JSON list of C-alpha atoms in Angstrom, two decimals:
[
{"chain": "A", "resi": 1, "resn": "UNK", "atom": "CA", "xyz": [163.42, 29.89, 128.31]},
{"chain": "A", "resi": 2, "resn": "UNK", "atom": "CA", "xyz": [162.46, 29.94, 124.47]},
{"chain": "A", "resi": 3, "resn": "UNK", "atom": "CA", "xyz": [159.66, 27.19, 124.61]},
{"chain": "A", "resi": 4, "resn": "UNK", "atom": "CA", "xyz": [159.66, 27.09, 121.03]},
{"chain": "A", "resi": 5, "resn": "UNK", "atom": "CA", "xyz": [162.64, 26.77, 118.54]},
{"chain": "A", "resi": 6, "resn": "UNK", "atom": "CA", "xyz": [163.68, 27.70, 115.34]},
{"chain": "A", "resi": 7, "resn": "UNK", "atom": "CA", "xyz": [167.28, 27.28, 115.18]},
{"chain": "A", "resi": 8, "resn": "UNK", "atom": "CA", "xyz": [167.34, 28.24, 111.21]},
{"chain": "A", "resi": 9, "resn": "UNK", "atom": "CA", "xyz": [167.32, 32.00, 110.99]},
{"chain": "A", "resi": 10, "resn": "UNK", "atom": "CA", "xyz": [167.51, 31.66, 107.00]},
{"chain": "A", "resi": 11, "resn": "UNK", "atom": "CA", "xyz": [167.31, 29.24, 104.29]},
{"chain": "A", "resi": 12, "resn": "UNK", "atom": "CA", "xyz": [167.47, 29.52, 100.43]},
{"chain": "A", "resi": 13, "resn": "UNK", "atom": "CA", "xyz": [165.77, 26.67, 98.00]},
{"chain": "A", "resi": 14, "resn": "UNK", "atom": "CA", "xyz": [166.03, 26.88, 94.44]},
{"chain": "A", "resi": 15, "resn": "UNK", "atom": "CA", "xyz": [162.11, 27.03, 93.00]},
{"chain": "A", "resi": 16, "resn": "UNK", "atom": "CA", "xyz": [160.58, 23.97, 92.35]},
{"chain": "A", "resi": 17, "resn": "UNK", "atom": "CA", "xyz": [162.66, 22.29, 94.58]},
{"chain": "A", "resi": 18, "resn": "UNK", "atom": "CA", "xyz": [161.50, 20.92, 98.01]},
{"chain": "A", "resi": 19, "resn": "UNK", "atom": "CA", "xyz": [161.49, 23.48, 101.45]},
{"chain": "A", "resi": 20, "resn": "UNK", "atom": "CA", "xyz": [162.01, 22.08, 104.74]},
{"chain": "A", "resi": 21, "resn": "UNK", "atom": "CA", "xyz": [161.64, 24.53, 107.84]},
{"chain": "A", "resi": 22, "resn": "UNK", "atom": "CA", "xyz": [162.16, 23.09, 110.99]},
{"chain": "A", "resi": 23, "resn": "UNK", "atom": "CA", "xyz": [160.61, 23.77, 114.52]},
{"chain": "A", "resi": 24, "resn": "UNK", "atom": "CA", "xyz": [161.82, 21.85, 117.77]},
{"chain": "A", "resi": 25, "resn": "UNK", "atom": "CA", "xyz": [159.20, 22.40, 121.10]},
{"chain": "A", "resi": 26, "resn": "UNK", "atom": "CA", "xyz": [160.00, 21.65, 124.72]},
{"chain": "A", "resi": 27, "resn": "UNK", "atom": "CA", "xyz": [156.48, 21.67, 126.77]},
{"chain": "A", "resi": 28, "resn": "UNK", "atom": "CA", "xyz": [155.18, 18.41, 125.87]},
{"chain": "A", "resi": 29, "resn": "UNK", "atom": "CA", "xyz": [151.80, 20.35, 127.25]},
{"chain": "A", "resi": 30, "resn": "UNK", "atom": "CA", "xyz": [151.52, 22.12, 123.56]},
{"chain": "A", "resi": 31, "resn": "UNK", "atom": "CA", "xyz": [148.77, 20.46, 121.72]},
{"chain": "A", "resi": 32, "resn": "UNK", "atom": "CA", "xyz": [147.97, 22.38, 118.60]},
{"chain": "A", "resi": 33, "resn": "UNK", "atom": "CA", "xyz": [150.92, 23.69, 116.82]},
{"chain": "A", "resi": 34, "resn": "UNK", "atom": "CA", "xyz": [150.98, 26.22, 113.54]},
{"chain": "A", "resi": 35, "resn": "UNK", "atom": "CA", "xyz": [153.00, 27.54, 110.69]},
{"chain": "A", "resi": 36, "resn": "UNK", "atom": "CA", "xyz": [152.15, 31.69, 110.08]},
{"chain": "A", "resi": 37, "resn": "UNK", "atom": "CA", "xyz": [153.90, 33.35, 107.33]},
{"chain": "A", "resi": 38, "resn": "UNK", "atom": "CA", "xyz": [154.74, 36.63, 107.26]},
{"chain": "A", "resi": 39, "resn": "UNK", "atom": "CA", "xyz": [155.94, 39.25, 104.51]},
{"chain": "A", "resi": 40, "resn": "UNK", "atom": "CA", "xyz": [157.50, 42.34, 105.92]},
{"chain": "A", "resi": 41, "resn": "UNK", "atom": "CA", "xyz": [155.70, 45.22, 106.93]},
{"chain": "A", "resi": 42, "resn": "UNK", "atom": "CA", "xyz": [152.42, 43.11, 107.32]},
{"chain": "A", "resi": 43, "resn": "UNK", "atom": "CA", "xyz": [151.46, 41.12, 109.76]},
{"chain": "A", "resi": 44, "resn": "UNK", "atom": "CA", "xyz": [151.72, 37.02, 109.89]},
{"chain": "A", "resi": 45, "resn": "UNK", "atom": "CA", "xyz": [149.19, 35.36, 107.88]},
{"chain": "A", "resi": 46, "resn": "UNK", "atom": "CA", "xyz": [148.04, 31.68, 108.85]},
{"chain": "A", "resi": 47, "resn": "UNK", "atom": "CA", "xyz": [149.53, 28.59, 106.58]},
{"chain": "A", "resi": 48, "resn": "UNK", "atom": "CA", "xyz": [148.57, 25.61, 108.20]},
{"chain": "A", "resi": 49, "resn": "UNK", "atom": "CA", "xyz": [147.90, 23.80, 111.62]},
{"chain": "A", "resi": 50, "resn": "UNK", "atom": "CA", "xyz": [148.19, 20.34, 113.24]},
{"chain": "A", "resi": 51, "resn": "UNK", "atom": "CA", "xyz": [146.65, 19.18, 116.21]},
{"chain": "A", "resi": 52, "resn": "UNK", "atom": "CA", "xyz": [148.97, 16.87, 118.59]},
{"chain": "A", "resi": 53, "resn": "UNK", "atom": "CA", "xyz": [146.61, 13.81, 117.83]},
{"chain": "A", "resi": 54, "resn": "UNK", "atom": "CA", "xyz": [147.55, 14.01, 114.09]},
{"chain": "A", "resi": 55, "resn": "UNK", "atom": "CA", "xyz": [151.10, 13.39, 112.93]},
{"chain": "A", "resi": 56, "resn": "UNK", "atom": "CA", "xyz": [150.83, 14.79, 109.40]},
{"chain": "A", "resi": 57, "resn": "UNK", "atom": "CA", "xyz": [148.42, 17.25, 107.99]},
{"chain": "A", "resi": 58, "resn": "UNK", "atom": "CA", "xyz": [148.56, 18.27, 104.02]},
{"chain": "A", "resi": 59, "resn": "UNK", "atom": "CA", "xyz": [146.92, 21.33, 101.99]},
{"chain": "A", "resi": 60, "resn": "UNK", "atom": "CA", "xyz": [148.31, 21.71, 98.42]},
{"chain": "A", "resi": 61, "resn": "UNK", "atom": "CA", "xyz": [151.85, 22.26, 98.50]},
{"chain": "A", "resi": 62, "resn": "UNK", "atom": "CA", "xyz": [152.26, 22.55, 102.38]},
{"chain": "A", "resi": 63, "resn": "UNK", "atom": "CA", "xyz": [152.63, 19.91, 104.42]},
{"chain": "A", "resi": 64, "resn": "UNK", "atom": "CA", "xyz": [153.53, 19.93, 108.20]},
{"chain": "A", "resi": 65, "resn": "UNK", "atom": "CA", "xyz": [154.48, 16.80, 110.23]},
{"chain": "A", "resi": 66, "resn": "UNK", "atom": "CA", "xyz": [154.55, 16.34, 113.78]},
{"chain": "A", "resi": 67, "resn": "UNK", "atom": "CA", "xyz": [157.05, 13.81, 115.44]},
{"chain": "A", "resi": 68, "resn": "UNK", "atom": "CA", "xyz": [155.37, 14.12, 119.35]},
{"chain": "A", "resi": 69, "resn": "UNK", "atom": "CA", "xyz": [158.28, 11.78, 120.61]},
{"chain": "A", "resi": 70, "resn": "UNK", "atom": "CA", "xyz": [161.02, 14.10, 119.32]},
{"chain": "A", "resi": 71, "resn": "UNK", "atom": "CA", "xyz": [159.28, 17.57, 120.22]},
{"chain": "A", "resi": 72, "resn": "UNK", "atom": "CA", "xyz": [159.71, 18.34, 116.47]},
{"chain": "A", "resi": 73, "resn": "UNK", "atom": "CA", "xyz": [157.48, 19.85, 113.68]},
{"chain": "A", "resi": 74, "resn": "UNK", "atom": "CA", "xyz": [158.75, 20.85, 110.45]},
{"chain": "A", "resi": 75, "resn": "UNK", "atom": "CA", "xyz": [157.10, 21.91, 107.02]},
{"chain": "A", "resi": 76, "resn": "UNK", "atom": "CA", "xyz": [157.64, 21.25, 103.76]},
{"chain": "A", "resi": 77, "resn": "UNK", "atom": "CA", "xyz": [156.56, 23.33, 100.71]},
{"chain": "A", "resi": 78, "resn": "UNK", "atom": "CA", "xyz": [157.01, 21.36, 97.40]},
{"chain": "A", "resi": 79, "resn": "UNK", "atom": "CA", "xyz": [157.51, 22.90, 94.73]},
{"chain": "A", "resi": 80, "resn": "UNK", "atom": "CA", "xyz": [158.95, 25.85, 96.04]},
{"chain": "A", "resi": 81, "resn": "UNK", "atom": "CA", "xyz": [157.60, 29.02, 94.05]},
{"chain": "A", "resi": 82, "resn": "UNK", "atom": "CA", "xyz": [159.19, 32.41, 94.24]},
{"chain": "A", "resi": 83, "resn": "UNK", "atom": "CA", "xyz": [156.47, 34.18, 96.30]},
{"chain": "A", "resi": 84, "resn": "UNK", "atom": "CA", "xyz": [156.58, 31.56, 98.98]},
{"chain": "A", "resi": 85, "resn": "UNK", "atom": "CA", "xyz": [159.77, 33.89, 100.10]},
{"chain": "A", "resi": 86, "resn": "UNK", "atom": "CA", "xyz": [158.94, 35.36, 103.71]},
{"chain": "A", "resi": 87, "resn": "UNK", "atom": "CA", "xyz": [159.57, 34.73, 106.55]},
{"chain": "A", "resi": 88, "resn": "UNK", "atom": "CA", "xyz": [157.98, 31.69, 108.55]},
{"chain": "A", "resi": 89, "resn": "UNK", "atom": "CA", "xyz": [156.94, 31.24, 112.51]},
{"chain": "A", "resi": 90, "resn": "UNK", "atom": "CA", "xyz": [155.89, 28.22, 113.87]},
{"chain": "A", "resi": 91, "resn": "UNK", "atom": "CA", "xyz": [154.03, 28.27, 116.89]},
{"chain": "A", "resi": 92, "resn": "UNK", "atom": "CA", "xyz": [152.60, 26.20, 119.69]},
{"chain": "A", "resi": 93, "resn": "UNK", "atom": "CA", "xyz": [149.67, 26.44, 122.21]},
{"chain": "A", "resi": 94, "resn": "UNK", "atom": "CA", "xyz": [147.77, 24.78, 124.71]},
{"chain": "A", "resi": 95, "resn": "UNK", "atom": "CA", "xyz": [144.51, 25.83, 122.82]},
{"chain": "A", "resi": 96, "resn": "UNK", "atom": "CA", "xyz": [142.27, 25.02, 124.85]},
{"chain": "A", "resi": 97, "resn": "UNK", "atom": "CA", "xyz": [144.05, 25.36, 128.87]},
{"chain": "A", "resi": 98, "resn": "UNK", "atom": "CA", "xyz": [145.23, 28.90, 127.63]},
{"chain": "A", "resi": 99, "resn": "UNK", "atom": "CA", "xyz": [142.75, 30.16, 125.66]},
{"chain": "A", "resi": 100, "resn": "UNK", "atom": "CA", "xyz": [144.61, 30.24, 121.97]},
{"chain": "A", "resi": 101, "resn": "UNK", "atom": "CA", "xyz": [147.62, 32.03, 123.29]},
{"chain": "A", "resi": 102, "resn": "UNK", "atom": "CA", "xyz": [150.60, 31.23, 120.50]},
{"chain": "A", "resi": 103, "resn": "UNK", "atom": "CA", "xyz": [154.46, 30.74, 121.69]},
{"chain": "A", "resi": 104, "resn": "UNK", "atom": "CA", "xyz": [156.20, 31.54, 118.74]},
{"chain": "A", "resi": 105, "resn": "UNK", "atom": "CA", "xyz": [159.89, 30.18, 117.16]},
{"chain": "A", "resi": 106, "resn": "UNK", "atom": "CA", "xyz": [162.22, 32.92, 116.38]},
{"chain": "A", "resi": 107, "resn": "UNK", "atom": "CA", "xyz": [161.51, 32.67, 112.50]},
{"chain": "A", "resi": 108, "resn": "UNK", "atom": "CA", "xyz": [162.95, 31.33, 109.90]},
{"chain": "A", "resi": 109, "resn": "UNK", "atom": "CA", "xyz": [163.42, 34.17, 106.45]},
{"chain": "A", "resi": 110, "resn": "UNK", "atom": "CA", "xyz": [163.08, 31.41, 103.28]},
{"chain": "A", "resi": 111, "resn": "UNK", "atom": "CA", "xyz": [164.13, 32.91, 100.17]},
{"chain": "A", "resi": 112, "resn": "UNK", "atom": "CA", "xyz": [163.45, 30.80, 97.09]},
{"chain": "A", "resi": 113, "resn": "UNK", "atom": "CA", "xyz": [165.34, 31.86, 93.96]},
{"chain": "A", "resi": 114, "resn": "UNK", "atom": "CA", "xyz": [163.90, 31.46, 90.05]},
{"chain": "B", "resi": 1, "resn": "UNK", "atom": "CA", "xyz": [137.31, 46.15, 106.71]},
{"chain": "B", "resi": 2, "resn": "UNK", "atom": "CA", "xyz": [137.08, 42.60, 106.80]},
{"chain": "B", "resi": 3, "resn": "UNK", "atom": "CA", "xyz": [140.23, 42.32, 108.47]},
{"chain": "B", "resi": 4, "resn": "UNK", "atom": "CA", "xyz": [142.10, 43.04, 111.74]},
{"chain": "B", "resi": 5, "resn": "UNK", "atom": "CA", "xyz": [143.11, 47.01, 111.70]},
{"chain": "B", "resi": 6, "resn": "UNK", "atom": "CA", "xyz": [145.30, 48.89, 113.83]},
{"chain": "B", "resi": 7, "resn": "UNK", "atom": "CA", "xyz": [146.78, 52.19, 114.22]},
{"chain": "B", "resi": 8, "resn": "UNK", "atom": "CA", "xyz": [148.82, 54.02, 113.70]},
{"chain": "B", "resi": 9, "resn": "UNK", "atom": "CA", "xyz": [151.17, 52.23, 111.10]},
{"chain": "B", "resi": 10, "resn": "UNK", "atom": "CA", "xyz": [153.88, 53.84, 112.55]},
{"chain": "B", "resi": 11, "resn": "UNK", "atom": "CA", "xyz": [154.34, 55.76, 116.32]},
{"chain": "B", "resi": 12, "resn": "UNK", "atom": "CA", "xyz": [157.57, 57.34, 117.08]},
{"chain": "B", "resi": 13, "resn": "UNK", "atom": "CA", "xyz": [157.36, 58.96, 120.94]},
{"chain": "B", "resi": 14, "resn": "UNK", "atom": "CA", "xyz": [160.38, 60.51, 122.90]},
{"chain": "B", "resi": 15, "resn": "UNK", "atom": "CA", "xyz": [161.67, 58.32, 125.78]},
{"chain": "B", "resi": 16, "resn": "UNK", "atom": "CA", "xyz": [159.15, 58.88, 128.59]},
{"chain": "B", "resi": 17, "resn": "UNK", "atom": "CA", "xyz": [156.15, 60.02, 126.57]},
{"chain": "B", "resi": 18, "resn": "UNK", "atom": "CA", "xyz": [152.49, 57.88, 127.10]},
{"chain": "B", "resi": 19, "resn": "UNK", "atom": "CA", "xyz": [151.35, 56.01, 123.88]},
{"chain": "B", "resi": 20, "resn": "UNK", "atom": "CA", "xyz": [148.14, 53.78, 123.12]},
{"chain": "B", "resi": 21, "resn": "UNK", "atom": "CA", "xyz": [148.09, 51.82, 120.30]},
{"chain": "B", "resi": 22, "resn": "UNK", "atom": "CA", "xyz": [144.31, 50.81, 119.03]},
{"chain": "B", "resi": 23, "resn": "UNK", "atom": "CA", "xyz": [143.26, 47.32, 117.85]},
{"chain": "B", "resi": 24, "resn": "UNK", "atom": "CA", "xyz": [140.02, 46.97, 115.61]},
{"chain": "B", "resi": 25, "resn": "UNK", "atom": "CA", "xyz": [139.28, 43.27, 115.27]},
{"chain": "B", "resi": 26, "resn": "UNK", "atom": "CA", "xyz": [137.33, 41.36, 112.90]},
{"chain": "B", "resi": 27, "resn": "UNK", "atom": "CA", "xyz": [134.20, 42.02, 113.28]},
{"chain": "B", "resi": 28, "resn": "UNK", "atom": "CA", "xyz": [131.80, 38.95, 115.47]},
{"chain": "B", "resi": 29, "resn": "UNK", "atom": "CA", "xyz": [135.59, 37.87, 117.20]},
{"chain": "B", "resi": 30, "resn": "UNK", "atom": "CA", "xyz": [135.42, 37.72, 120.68]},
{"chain": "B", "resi": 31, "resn": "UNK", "atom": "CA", "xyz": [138.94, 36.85, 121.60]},
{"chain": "B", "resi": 32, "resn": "UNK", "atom": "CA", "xyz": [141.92, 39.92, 121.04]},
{"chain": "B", "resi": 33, "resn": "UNK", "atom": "CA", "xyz": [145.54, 38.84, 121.56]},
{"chain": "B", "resi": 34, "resn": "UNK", "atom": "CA", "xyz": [148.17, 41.82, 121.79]},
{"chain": "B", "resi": 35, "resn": "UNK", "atom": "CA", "xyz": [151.69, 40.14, 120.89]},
{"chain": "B", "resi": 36, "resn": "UNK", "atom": "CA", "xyz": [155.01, 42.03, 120.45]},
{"chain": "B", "resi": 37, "resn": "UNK", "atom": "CA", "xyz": [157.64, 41.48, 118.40]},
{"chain": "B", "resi": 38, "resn": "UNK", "atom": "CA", "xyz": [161.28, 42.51, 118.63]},
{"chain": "B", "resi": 39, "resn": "UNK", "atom": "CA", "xyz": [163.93, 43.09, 115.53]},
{"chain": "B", "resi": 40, "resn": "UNK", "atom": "CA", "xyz": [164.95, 38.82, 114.76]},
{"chain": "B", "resi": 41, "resn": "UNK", "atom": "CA", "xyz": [162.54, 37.68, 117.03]},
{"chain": "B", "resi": 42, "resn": "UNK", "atom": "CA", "xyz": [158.75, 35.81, 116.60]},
{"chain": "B", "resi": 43, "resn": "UNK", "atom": "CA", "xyz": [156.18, 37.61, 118.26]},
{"chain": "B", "resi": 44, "resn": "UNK", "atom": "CA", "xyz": [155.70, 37.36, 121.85]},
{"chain": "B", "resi": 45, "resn": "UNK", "atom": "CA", "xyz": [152.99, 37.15, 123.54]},
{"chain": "B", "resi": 46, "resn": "UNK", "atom": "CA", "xyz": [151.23, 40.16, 125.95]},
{"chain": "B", "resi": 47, "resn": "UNK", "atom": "CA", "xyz": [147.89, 40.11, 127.10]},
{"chain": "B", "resi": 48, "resn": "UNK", "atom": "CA", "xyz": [144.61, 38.11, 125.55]},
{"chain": "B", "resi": 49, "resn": "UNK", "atom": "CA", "xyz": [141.01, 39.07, 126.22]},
{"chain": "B", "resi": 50, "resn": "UNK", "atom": "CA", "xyz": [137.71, 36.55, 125.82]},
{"chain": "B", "resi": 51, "resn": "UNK", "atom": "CA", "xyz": [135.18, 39.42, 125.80]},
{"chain": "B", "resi": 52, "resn": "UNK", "atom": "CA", "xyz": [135.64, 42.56, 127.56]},
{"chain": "B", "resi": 53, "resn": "UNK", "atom": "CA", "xyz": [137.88, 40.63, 130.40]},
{"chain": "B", "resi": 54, "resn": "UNK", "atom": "CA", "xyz": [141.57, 40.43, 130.58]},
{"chain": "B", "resi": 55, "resn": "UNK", "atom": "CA", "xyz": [141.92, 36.52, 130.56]},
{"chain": "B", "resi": 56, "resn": "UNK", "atom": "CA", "xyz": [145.53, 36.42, 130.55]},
{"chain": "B", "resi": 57, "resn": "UNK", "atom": "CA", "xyz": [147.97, 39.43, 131.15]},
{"chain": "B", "resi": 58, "resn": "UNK", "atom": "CA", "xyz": [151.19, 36.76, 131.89]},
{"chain": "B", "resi": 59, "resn": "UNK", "atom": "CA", "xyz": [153.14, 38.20, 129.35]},
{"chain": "B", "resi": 60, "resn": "UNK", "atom": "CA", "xyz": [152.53, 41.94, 129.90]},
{"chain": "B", "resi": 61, "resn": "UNK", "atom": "CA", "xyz": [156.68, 43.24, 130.57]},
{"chain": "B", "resi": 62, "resn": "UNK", "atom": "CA", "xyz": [155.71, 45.57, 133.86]},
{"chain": "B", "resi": 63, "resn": "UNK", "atom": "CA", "xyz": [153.17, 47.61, 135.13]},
{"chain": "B", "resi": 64, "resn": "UNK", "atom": "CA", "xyz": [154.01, 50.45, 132.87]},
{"chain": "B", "resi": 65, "resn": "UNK", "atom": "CA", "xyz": [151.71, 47.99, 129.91]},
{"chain": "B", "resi": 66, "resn": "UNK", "atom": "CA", "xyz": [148.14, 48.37, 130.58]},
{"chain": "B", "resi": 67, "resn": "UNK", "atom": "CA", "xyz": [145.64, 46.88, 127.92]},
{"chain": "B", "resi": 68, "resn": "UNK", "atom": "CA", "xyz": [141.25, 47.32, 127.91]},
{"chain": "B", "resi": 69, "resn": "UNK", "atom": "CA", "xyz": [138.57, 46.55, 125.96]},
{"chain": "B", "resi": 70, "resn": "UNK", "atom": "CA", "xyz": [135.59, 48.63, 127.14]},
{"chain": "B", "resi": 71, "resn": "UNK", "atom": "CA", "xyz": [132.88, 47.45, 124.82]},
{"chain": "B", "resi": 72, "resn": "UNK", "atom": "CA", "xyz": [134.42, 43.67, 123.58]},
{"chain": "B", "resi": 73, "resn": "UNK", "atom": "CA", "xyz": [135.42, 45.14, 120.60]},
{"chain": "B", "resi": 74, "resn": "UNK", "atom": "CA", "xyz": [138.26, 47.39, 119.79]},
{"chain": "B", "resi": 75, "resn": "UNK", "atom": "CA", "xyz": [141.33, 47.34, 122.09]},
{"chain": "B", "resi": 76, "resn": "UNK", "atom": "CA", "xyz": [143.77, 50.08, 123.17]},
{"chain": "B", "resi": 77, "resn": "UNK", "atom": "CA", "xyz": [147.27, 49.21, 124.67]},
{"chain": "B", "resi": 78, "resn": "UNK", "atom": "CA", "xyz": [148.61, 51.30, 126.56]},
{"chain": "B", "resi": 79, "resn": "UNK", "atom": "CA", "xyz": [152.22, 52.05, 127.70]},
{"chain": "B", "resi": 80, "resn": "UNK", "atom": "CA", "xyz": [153.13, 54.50, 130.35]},
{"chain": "B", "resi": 81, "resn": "UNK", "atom": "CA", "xyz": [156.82, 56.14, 130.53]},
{"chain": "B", "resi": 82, "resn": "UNK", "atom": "CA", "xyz": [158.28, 54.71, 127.21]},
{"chain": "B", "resi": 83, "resn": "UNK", "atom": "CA", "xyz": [161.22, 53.60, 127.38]},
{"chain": "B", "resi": 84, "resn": "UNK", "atom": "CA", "xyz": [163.82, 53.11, 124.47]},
{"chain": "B", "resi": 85, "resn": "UNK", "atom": "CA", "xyz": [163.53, 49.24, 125.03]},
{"chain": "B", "resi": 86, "resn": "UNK", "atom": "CA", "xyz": [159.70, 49.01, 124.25]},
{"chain": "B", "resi": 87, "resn": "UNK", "atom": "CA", "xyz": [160.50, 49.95, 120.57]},
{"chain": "B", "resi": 88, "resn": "UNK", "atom": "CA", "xyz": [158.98, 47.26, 118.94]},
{"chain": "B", "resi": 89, "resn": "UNK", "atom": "CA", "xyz": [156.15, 46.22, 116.25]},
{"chain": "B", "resi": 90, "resn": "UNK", "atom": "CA", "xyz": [153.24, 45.39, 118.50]},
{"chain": "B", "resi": 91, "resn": "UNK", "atom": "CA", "xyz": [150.67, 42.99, 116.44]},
{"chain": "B", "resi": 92, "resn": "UNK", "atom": "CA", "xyz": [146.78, 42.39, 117.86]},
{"chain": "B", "resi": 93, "resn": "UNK", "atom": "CA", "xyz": [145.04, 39.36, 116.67]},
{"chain": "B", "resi": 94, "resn": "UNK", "atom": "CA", "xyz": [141.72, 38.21, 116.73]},
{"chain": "B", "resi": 95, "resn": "UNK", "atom": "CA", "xyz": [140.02, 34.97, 116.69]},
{"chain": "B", "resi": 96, "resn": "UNK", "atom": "CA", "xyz": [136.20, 33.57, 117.27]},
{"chain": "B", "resi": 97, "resn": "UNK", "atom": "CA", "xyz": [136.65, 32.68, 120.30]},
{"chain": "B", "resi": 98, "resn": "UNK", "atom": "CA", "xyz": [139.53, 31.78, 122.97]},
{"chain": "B", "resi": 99, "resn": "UNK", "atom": "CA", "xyz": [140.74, 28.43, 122.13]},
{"chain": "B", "resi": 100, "resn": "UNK", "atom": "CA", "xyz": [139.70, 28.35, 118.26]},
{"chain": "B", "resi": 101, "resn": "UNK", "atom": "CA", "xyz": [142.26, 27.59, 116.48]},
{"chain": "B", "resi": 102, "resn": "UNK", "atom": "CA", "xyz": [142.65, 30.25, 113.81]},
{"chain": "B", "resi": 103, "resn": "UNK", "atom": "CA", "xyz": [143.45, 33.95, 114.90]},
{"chain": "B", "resi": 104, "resn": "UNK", "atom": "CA", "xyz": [143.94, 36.71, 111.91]},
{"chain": "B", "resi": 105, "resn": "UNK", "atom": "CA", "xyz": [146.87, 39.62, 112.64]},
{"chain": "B", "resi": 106, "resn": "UNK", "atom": "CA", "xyz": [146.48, 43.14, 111.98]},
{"chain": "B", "resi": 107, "resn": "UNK", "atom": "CA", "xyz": [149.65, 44.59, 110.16]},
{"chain": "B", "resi": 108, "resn": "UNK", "atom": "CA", "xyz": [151.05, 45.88, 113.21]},
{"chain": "B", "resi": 109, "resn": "UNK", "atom": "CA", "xyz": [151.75, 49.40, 114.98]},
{"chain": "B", "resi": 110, "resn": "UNK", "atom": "CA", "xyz": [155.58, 49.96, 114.85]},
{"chain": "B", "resi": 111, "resn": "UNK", "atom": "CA", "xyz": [156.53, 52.05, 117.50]},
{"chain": "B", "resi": 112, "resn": "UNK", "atom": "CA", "xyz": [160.08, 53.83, 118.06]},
{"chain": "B", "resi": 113, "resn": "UNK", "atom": "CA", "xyz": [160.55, 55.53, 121.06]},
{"chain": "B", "resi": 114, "resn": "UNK", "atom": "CA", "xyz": [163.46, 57.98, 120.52]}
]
């Protein structure tokens, strides 16, 4: 069962304009979730994190929100530049019952075009 | 380095061959996470390690994957009797500790068994 969901396998955003990459979670257990971007051929770099106490959590132009009730996490990335293009994983853990282990979504390949 | 390193880059092995993919984490980190990750898919989680001790192996396919980490530092997977279906990049991660929240990736081993 894919405990973690990203049911957007692609999205394009014009730059400067606003992303919005969605992530949908069934264990209501998780309690730390994260965004990891990754360019191909190298592996995924950390973007941001939220902890399942916090509903919104902001560094420069990323910002992730977490709506606990709904299961659902989603990032935004305003404005959109061209090298934000990769492709994104969010992930989920129980950080501190499993040790840091990451369930990852299924990616979602932004492509943001000048 | 100052990051994560692994090698090879790239393994290709004929179906049934023995392979063992090395993992050099960040110096000081005493957690190592092997993930794989499959063509369209987010990485999926394998084996972690607190120390020189297998924490969790839960995600480890079959008994053909073995994993150690002799001296808590660099790791070595192992897979016995490749099969065509373990062709897959295989990342290793490292973080402070189990259960901190950040973990850095290594660029991955890519390996094709043929």
């Amino acid at each position: 069962d894919q405990q973690v969901k990203q049911n957007s396998p692609s999205l394009s955003v014009q730059e400067g304009r606003i992303s919005i990459l969605n992530c949908d979670y069934t264990n209501s257990m998780f309690d730390y979730f994260l965004w990891y971007k990754k360019y191909p051929a190298e592996g995924p770099t950390f973007l941001i994190s939220i902890s399942s106490i916090k509903d919104k959590n902001e560094d420069g132009r990323f910002t992730v929100f977490l709506n606990k009730s709904a299961k659902h996490l989603s990032l935004h990335i305003v404005p959109s530049q061209p090298g934000d293009s990769a492709v994104y994983f969010c992930a989920a853990s129980e950080m501190q019952n499993q040790g840091g282990k990451l369930i990852f979504g299924q990616g979602t390949e932004l492509s943001v075009k000048p | 380095g100052a990051g994560v390193s692994q090698t090879p880059s790239n393994k290709v092995t004929e179906k049934g061959k023995y392979v063992e993919l090395r993992c050099d984490p960040i110096s000081g980190h005493t957690a190592l996470y092997w993930y794989r990750q499959s063509l369209g898919q987010g990485p999926e989680f394998l084996i972690y390690f607190q120390g020189t001790g297998a924490a969790d192996d839960s995600g480890l396919p079959n008994d053909r994957f073995f994993a150690v980490r002799p001296e808590g530092s660099v790791s070595t997977l192992k897979i016995q009797r490749t099969e065509r279906g373990d062709s897959a990049v295989y990342l290793c991660a490292s973080s402070l500790m189990a259960g901190n929240t950040e973990a850095f990736f290594g660029q991955g081993t890519r390996l094709t068994v043929v």
